[in-house]
CSV table of C-alpha atoms and ligand atoms in Angstrom, one decimal:
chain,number,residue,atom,x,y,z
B,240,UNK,CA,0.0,0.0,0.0
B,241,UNK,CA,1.1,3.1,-1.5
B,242,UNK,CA,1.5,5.8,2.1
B,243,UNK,CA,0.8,9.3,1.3
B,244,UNK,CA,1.5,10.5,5.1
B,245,UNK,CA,4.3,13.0,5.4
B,246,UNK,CA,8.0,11.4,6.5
B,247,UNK,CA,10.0,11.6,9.6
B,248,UNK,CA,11.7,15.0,8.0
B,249,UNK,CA,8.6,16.6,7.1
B,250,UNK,CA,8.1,16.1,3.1
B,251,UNK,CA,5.4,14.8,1.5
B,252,UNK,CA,7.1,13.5,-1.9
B,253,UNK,CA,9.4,16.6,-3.0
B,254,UNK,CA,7.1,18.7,-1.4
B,255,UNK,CA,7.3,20.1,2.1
B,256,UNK,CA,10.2,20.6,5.2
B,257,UNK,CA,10.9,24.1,6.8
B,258,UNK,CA,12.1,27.0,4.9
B,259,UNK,CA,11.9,29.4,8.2
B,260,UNK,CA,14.3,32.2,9.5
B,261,UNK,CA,17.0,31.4,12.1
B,262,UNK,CA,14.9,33.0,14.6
B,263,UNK,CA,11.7,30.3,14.3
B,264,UNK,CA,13.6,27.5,14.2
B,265,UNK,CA,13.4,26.8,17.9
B,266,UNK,CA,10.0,27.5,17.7
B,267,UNK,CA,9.3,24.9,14.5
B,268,UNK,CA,11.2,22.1,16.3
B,269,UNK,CA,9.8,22.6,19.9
B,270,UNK,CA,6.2,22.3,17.8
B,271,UNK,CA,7.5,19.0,16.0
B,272,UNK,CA,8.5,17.0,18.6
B,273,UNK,CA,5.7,17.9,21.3
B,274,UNK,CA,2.3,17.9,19.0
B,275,UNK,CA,1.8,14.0,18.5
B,276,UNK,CA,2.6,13.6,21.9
B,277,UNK,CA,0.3,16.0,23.2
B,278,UNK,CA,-2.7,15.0,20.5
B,279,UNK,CA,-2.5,11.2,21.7
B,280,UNK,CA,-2.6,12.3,24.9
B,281,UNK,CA,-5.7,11.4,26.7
B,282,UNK,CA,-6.5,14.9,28.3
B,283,UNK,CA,-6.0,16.4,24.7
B,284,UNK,CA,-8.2,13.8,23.5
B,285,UNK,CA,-10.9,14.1,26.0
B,286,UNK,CA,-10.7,18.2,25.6
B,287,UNK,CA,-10.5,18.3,22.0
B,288,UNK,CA,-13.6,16.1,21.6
B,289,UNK,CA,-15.5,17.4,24.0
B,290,UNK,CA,-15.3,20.7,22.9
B,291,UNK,CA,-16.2,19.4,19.0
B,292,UNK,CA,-19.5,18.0,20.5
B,293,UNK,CA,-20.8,20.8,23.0
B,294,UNK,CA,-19.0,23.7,21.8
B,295,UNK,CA,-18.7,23.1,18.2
B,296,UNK,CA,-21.9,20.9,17.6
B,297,UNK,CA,-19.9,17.5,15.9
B,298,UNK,CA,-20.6,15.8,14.4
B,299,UNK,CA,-21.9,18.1,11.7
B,300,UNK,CA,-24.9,16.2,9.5
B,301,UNK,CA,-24.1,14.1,6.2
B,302,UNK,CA,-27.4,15.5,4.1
B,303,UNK,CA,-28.7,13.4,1.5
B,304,UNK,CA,-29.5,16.4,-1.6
B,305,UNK,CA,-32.4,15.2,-3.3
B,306,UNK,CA,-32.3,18.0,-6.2
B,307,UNK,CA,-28.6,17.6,-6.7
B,308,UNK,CA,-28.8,13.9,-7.0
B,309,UNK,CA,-31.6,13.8,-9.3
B,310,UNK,CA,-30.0,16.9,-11.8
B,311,UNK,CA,-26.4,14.9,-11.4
B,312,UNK,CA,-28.0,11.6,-11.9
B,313,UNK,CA,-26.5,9.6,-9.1
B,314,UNK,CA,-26.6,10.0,-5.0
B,315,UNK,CA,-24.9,13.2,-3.7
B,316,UNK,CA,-24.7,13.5,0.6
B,317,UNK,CA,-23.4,17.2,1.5
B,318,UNK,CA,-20.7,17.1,4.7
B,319,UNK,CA,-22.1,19.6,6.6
B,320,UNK,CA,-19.4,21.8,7.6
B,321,UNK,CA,-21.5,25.1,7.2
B,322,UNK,CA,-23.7,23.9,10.4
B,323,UNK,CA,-20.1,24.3,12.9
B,324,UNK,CA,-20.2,26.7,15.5
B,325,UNK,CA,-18.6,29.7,14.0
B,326,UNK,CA,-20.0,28.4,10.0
B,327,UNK,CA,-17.0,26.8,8.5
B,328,UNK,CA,-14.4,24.1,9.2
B,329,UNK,CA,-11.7,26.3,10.4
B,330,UNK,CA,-12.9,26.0,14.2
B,331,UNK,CA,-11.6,22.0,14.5
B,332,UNK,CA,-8.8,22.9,13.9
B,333,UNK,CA,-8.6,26.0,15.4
B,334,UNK,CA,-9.5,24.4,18.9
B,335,UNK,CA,-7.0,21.9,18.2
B,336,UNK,CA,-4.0,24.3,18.1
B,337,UNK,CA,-5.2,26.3,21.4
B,338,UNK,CA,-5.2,23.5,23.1
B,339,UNK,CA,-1.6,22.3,22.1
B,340,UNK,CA,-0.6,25.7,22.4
B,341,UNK,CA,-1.9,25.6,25.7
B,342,UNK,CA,-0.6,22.6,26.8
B,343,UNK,CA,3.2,24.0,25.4
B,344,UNK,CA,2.7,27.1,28.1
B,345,UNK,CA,1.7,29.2,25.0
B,346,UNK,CA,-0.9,31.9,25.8
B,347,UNK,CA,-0.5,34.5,23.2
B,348,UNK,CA,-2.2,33.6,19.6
B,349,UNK,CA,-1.6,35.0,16.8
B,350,UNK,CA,-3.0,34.2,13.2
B,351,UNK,CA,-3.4,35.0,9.8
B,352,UNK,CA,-7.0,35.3,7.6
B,353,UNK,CA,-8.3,35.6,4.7
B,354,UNK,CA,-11.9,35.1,4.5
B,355,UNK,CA,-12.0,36.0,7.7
B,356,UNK,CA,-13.1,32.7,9.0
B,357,UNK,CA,-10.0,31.4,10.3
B,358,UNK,CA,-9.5,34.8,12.3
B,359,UNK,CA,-13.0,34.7,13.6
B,360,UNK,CA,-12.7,30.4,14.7
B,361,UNK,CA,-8.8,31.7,16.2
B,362,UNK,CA,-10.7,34.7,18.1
B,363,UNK,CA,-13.9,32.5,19.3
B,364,UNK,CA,-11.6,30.2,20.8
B,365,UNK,CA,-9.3,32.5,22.3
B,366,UNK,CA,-12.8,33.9,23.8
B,367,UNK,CA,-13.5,30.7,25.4
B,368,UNK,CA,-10.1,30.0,26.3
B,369,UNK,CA,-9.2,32.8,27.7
B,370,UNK,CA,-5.9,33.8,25.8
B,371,UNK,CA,-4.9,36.8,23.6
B,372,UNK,CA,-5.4,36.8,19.8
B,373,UNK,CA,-4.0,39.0,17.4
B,374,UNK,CA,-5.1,38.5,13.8
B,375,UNK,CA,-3.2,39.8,10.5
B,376,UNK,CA,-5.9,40.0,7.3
B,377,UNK,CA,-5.2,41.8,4.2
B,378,UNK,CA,-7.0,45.2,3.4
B,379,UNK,CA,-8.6,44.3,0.2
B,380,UNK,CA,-10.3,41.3,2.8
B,381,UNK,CA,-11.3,43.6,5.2
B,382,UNK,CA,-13.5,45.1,3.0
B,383,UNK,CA,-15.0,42.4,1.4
B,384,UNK,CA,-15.1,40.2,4.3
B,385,UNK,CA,-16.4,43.5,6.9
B,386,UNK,CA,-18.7,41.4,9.0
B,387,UNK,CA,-16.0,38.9,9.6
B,388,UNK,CA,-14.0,42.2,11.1
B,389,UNK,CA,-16.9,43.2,13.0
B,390,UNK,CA,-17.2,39.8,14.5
B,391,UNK,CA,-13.8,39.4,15.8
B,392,UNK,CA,-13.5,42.5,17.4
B,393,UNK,CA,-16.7,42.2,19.0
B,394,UNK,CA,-15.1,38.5,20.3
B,395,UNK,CA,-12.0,40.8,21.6
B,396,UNK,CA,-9.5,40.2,19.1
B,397,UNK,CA,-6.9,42.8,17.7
B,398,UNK,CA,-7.2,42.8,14.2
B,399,UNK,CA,-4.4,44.1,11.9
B,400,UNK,CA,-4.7,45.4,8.9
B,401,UNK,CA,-2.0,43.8,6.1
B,402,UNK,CA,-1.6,46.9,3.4
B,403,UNK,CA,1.3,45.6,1.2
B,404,UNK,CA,1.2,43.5,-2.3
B,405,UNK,CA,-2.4,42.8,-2.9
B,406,UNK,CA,-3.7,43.3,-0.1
B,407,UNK,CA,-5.1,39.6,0.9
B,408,UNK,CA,-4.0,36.4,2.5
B,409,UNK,CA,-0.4,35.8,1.6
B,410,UNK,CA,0.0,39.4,2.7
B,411,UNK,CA,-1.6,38.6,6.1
B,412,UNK,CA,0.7,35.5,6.1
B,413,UNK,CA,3.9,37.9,5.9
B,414,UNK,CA,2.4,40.1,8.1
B,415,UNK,CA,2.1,37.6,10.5
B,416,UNK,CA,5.2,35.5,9.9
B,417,UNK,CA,6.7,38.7,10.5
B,418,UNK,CA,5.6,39.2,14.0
B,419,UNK,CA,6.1,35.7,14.7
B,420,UNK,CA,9.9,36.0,14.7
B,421,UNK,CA,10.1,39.3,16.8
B,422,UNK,CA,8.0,37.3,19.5
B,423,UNK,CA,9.1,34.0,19.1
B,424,UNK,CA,9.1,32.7,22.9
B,425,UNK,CA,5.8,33.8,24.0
B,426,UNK,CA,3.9,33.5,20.8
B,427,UNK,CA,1.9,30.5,19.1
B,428,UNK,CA,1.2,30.9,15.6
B,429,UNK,CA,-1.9,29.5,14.7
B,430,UNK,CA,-1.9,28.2,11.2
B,431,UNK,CA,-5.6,28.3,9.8
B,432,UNK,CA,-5.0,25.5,6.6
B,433,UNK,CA,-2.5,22.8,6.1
B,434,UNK,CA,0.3,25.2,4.6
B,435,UNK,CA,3.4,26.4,6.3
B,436,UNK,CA,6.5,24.7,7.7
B,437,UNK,CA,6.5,20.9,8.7
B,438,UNK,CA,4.8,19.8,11.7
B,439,UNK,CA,1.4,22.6,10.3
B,440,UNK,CA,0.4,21.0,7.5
B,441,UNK,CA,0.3,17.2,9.1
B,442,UNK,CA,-0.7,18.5,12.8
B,443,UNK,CA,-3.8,20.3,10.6
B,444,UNK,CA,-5.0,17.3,8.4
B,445,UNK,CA,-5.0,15.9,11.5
B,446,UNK,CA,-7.2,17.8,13.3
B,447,UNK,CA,-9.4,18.2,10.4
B,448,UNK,CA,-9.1,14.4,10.0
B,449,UNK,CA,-12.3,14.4,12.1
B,450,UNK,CA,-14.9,14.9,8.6
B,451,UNK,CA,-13.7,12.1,6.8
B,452,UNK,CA,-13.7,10.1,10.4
B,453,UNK,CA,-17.2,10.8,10.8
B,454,UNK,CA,-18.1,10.5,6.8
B,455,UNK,CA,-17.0,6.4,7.7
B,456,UNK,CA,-19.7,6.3,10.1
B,457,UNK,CA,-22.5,8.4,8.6
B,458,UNK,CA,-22.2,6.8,5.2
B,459,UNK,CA,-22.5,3.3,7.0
B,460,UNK,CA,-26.0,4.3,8.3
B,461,UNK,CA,-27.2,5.7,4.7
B,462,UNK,CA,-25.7,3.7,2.2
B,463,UNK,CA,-24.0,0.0,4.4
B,464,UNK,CA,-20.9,1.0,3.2
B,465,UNK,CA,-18.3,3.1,4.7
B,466,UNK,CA,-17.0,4.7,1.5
B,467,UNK,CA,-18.5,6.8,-1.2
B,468,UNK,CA,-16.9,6.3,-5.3
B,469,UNK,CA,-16.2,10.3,-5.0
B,470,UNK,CA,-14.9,13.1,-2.8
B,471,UNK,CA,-15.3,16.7,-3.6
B,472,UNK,CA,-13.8,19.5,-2.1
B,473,UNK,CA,-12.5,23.1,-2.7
B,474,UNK,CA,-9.2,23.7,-2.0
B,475,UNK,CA,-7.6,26.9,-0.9
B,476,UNK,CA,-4.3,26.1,1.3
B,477,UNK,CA,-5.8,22.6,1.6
B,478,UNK,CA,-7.3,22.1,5.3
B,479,UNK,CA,-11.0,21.2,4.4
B,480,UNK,CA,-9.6,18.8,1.4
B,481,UNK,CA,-7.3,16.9,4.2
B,482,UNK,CA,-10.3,16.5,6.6
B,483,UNK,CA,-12.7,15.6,4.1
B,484,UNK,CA,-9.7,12.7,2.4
B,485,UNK,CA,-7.9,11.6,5.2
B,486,UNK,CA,-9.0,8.8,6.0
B,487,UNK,CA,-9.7,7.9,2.4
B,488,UNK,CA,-6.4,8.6,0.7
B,489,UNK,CA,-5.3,5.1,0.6
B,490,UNK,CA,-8.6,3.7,-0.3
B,491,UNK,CA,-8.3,3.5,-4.1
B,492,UNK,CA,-12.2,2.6,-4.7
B,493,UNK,CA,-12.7,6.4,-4.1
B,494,UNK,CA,-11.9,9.2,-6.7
B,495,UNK,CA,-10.9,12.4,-5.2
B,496,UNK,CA,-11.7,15.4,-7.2
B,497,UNK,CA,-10.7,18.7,-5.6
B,498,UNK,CA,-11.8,22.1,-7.0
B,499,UNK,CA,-9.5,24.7,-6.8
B,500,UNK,CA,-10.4,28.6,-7.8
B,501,UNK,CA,-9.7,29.6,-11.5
B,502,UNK,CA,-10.8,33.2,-10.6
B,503,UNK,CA,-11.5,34.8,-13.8
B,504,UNK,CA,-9.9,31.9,-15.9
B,505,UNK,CA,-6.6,30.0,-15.9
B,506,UNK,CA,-5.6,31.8,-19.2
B,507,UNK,CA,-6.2,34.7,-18.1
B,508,UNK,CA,-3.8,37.1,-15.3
B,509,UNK,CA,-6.3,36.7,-12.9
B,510,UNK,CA,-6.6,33.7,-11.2
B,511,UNK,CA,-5.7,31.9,-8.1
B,512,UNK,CA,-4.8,28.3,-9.5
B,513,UNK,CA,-1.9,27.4,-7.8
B,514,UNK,CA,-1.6,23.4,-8.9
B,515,UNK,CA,-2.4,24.1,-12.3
B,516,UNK,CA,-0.4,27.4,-12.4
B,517,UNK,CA,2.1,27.0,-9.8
B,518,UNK,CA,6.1,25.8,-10.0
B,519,UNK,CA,7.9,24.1,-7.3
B,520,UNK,CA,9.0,26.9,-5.1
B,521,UNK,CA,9.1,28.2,-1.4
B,522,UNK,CA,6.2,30.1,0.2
B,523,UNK,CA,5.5,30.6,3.8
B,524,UNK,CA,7.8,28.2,5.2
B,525,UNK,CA,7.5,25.0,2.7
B,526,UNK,CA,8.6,23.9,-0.2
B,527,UNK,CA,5.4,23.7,-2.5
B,528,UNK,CA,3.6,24.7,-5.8
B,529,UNK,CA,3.8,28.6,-6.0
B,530,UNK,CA,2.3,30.8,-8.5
B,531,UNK,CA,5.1,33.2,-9.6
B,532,UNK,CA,6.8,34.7,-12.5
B,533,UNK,CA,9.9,33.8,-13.8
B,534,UNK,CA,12.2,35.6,-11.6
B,535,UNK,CA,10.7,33.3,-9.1
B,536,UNK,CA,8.2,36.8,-8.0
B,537,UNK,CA,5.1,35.7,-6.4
B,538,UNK,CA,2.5,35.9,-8.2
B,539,UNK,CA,-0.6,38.1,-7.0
B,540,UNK,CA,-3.1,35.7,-6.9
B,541,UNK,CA,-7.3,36.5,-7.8
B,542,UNK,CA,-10.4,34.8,-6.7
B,543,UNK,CA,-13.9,36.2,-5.8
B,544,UNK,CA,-13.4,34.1,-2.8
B,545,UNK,CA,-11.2,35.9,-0.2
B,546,UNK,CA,-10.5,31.7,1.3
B,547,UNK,CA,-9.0,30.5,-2.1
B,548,UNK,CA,-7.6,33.9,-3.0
B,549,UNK,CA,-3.7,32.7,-2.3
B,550,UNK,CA,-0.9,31.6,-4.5
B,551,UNK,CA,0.8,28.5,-2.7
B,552,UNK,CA,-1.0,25.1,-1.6
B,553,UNK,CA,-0.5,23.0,1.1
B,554,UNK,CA,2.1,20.5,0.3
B,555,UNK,CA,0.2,17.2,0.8
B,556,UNK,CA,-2.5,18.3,-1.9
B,557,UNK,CA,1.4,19.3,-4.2
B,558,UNK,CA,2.0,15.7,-4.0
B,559,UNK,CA,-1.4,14.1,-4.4
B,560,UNK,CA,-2.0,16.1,-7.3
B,561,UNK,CA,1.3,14.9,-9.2
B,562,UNK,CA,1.0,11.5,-8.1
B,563,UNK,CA,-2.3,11.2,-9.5
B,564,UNK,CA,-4.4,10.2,-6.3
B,565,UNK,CA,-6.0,13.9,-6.7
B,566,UNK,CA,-8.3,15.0,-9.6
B,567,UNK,CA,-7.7,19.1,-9.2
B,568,UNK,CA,-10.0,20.8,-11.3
B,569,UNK,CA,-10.1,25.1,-12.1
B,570,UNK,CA,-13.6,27.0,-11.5
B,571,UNK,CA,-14.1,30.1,-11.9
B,572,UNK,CA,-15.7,32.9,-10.4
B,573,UNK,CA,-18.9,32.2,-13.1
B,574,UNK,CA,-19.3,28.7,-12.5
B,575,UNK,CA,-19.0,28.7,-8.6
B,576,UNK,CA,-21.4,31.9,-8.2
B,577,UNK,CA,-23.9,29.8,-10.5
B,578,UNK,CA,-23.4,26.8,-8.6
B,579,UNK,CA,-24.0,28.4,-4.8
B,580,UNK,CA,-27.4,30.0,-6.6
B,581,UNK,CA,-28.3,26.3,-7.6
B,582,UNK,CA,-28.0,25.1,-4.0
B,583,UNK,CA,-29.5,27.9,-2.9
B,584,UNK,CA,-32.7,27.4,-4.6
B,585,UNK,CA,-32.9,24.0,-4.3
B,586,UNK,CA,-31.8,22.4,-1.2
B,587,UNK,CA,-32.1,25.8,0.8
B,588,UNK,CA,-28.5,26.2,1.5
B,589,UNK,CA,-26.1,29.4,1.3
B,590,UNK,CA,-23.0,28.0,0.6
B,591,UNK,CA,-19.6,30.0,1.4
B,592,UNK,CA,-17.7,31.4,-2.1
B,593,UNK,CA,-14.9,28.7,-1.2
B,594,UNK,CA,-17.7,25.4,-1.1
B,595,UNK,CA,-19.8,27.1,-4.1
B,596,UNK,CA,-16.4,25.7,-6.1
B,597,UNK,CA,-16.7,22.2,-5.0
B,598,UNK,CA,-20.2,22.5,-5.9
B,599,UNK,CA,-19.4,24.1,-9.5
B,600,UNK,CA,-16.9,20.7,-10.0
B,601,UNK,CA,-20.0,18.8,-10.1
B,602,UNK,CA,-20.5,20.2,-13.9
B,603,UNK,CA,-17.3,18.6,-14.9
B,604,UNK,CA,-18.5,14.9,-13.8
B,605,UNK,CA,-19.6,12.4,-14.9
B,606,UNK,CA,-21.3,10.4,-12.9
B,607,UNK,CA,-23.4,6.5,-12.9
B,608,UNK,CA,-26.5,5.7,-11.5
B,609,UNK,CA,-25.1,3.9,-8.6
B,610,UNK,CA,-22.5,6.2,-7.4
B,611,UNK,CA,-22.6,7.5,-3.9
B,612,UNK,CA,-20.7,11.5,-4.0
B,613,UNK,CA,-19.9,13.1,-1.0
B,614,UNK,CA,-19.3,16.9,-1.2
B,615,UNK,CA,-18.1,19.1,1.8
B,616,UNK,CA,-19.4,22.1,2.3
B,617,UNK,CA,-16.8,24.3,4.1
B,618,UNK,CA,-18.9,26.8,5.0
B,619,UNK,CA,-21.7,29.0,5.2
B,620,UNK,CA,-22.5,31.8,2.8
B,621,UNK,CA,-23.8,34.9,5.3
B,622,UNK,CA,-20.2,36.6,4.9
B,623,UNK,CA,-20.8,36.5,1.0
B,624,UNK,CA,-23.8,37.9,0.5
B,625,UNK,CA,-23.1,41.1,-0.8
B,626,UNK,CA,-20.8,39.7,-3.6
B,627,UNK,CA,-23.4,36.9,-4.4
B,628,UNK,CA,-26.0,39.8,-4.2
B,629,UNK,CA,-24.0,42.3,-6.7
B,630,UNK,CA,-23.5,39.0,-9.2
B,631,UNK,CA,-27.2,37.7,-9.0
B,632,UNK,CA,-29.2,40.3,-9.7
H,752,PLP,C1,-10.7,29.1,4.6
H,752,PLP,C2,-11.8,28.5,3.9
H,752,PLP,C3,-11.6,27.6,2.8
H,752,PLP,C4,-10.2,27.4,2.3
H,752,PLP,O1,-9.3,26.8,3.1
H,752,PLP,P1,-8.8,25.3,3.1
H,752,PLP,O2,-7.7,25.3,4.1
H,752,PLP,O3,-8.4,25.0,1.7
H,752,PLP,O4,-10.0,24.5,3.5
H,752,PLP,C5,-12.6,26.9,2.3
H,752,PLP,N1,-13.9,27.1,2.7
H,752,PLP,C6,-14.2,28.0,3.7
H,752,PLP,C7,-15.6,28.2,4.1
H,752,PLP,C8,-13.2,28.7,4.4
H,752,PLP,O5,-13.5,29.5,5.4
């Protein structure tokens, strides 16, 4: 059996490692060789899942969508990652990494955001937790995200505005890597997808690892069988993706088709398909697929959705997608807006920008009578409506 699980070092394939300053290094390595100790432990264990079911509301609902199925011609369930405490994913793992941080003596947080709902999951935690959270989110996100802003100040957060390149989430990522190394001993820096230097991008799948784990046992009761014949996801750094795969990826009965955002079209300058656009290079503390020029210039990346609007991806989804175990497909700002109008109006569900992608993959599929789909949605669409609402009418 073929292992797709990232090595001792920290690489998944070619992909991977840490590419950090001098300053983080200490920081990196304490991480590494405390987080699998302290997430088998059982009072991280016992906290962690706890918290998922009374705080968080797990497990989250596999929905059976009777319109989709019948337009797609086979049996579509929705993971229901829109109904979390917070409306997205990001708060499983966001919980998660408190609660290591807490457990390393760690009680300031800082984090980056793009859609704002990594920011908002860091500063509800921090809330509950009672630590301090600083949050870095570009200025072009701020605006289009606003109620996410108004929501983490509200929950007590600091929220720093990130005014260089264009404005968005690998800005806020600088911003906050930045700040990282001037604070290195007192600060945790709360990753919100499975990017960043090795042990992130494993210790987040991980904690996300919790939707596929409960996919096994929900499909069981609908269908007999603990698998589906596809996955579908978005993909933006990758977190939602792992979750929804993990315990899947060596399972080759399923397909795993992961949408990615095209923005205004992969032939085009504006768009934010890193595996399909991207080159091997280094962003944000791994070795990964990077949009850039060809001086090796990041690229600045586009996407109507602020939560796929970056130019790296996590280093896991690098390597599935050249391997083969990942079908990565480009939508575009059209077909996704189209797509979260089509749930809308038939199943009753707002999806977020990001999910509306996964959803706009479904297009590109074909599917047979007999095959059981199961689609994540990462989110909830409230923070969108004013860009769905200027595109609709
Ligand atoms: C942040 C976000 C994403 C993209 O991040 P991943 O790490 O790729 O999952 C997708 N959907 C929603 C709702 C988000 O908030």
């Amino acid at each position: 059996m073929k292992s797709y699980q990232v090595s001792k070092k920290g690489y998944y394939g070619a992909f991977g490692g840490v590419f950090v300053p001098e300053t983080l290094r200490p920081c990196v390595e304490q991480l590494r060789d405390s987080y699998l100790r302290i997430m088998k432990s059982k009072v991280f264990k016992d906290e962690f899942h706890r918290l998922l079911r009374d705080y968080v509301g797990r497990p989250t609902p596999l929905t059976p969508a009777k319109s989709l199925s019948e337009r797609y011609g086979c049996r579509i369930y929705l993971k229901r990652e829109d109904l979390n405490h917070t409306g997205a994913h990001k708060i499983n793992n966001a919980i998660g990494q408190a609660l290591i941080a807490r457990h390393m003596g760690k009680r300031r947080i800082i984090a980056e955001t793009g859609a704002g709902q990594h920011g908002v999951a860091a500063a509800t935690v921090c809330a509950l937790l009672g630590m301090e959270c600083t949050v870095y989110m570009g200025k072009a996100d701020m605006e289009r995200q606003h109620a996410n802003v108004q929501r983490m100040k509200m929950l007590g957060a600091k929220v720093v505005a990130a005014a260089s390149g264009s404005m968005t989430l690998k800005d806020a990522t600088n911003e906050a890597i930045d700040e990282w190394s001037s604070h290195p001993a007192d600060t945790y820096y709360m990753i919100g997808s499975a990017v960043g230097p090795h042990p992130y991008p494993d210790m987040v799948a991980r904690l996300q690892s919790v939707i596929s784990k409960e996919i096994k046992k929900q499909l069981r009761e609908h269908e007999g069988r603990d698998y589906p014949d596809y996955l579908i996801a978005c993909i933006g750094g990758g977190s939602n993706a792992a979750g929804t795969i993990y315990h899947y990826i060596d399972d080759k009965r399923v397909q795993i088709v992961l949408a990615e955002a095209a923005g205004k079209g992969t032939d085009t300058p504006f768009s934010a398909a890193t595996i399909h656009l991207g080159r091997p290079g280094v962003l944000h503390g791994a070795h990964t697929l990077v949009m850039q020029d060809d001086n090796g210039t990041v690229a600045e990346p586009y996407s109507i959705s602020a939560g796929l609007d970056y130019p790296g991806i996590g280093p896991m989804h690098a390597d599935l997608a050249m391997r083969h175990r990942t079908t990565v497909l480009a939508i575009n700002d059209d077909e996704a807006v189209k797509a979260a109008l089509a749930l809308t109006r038939t199943e009753g569900i707002i999806p977020a920008l990001e999910s509306a992608h996964a959803l706009g993959a479904l297009d590109h599929l074909n599917f047979r009578p007999d095959d059981i789909a199961v689609l994540t949605v990462s989110g909830r669409g409230d923070k969108d409506m004013d860009t769905y609402l200027k595109h609709i009418e």
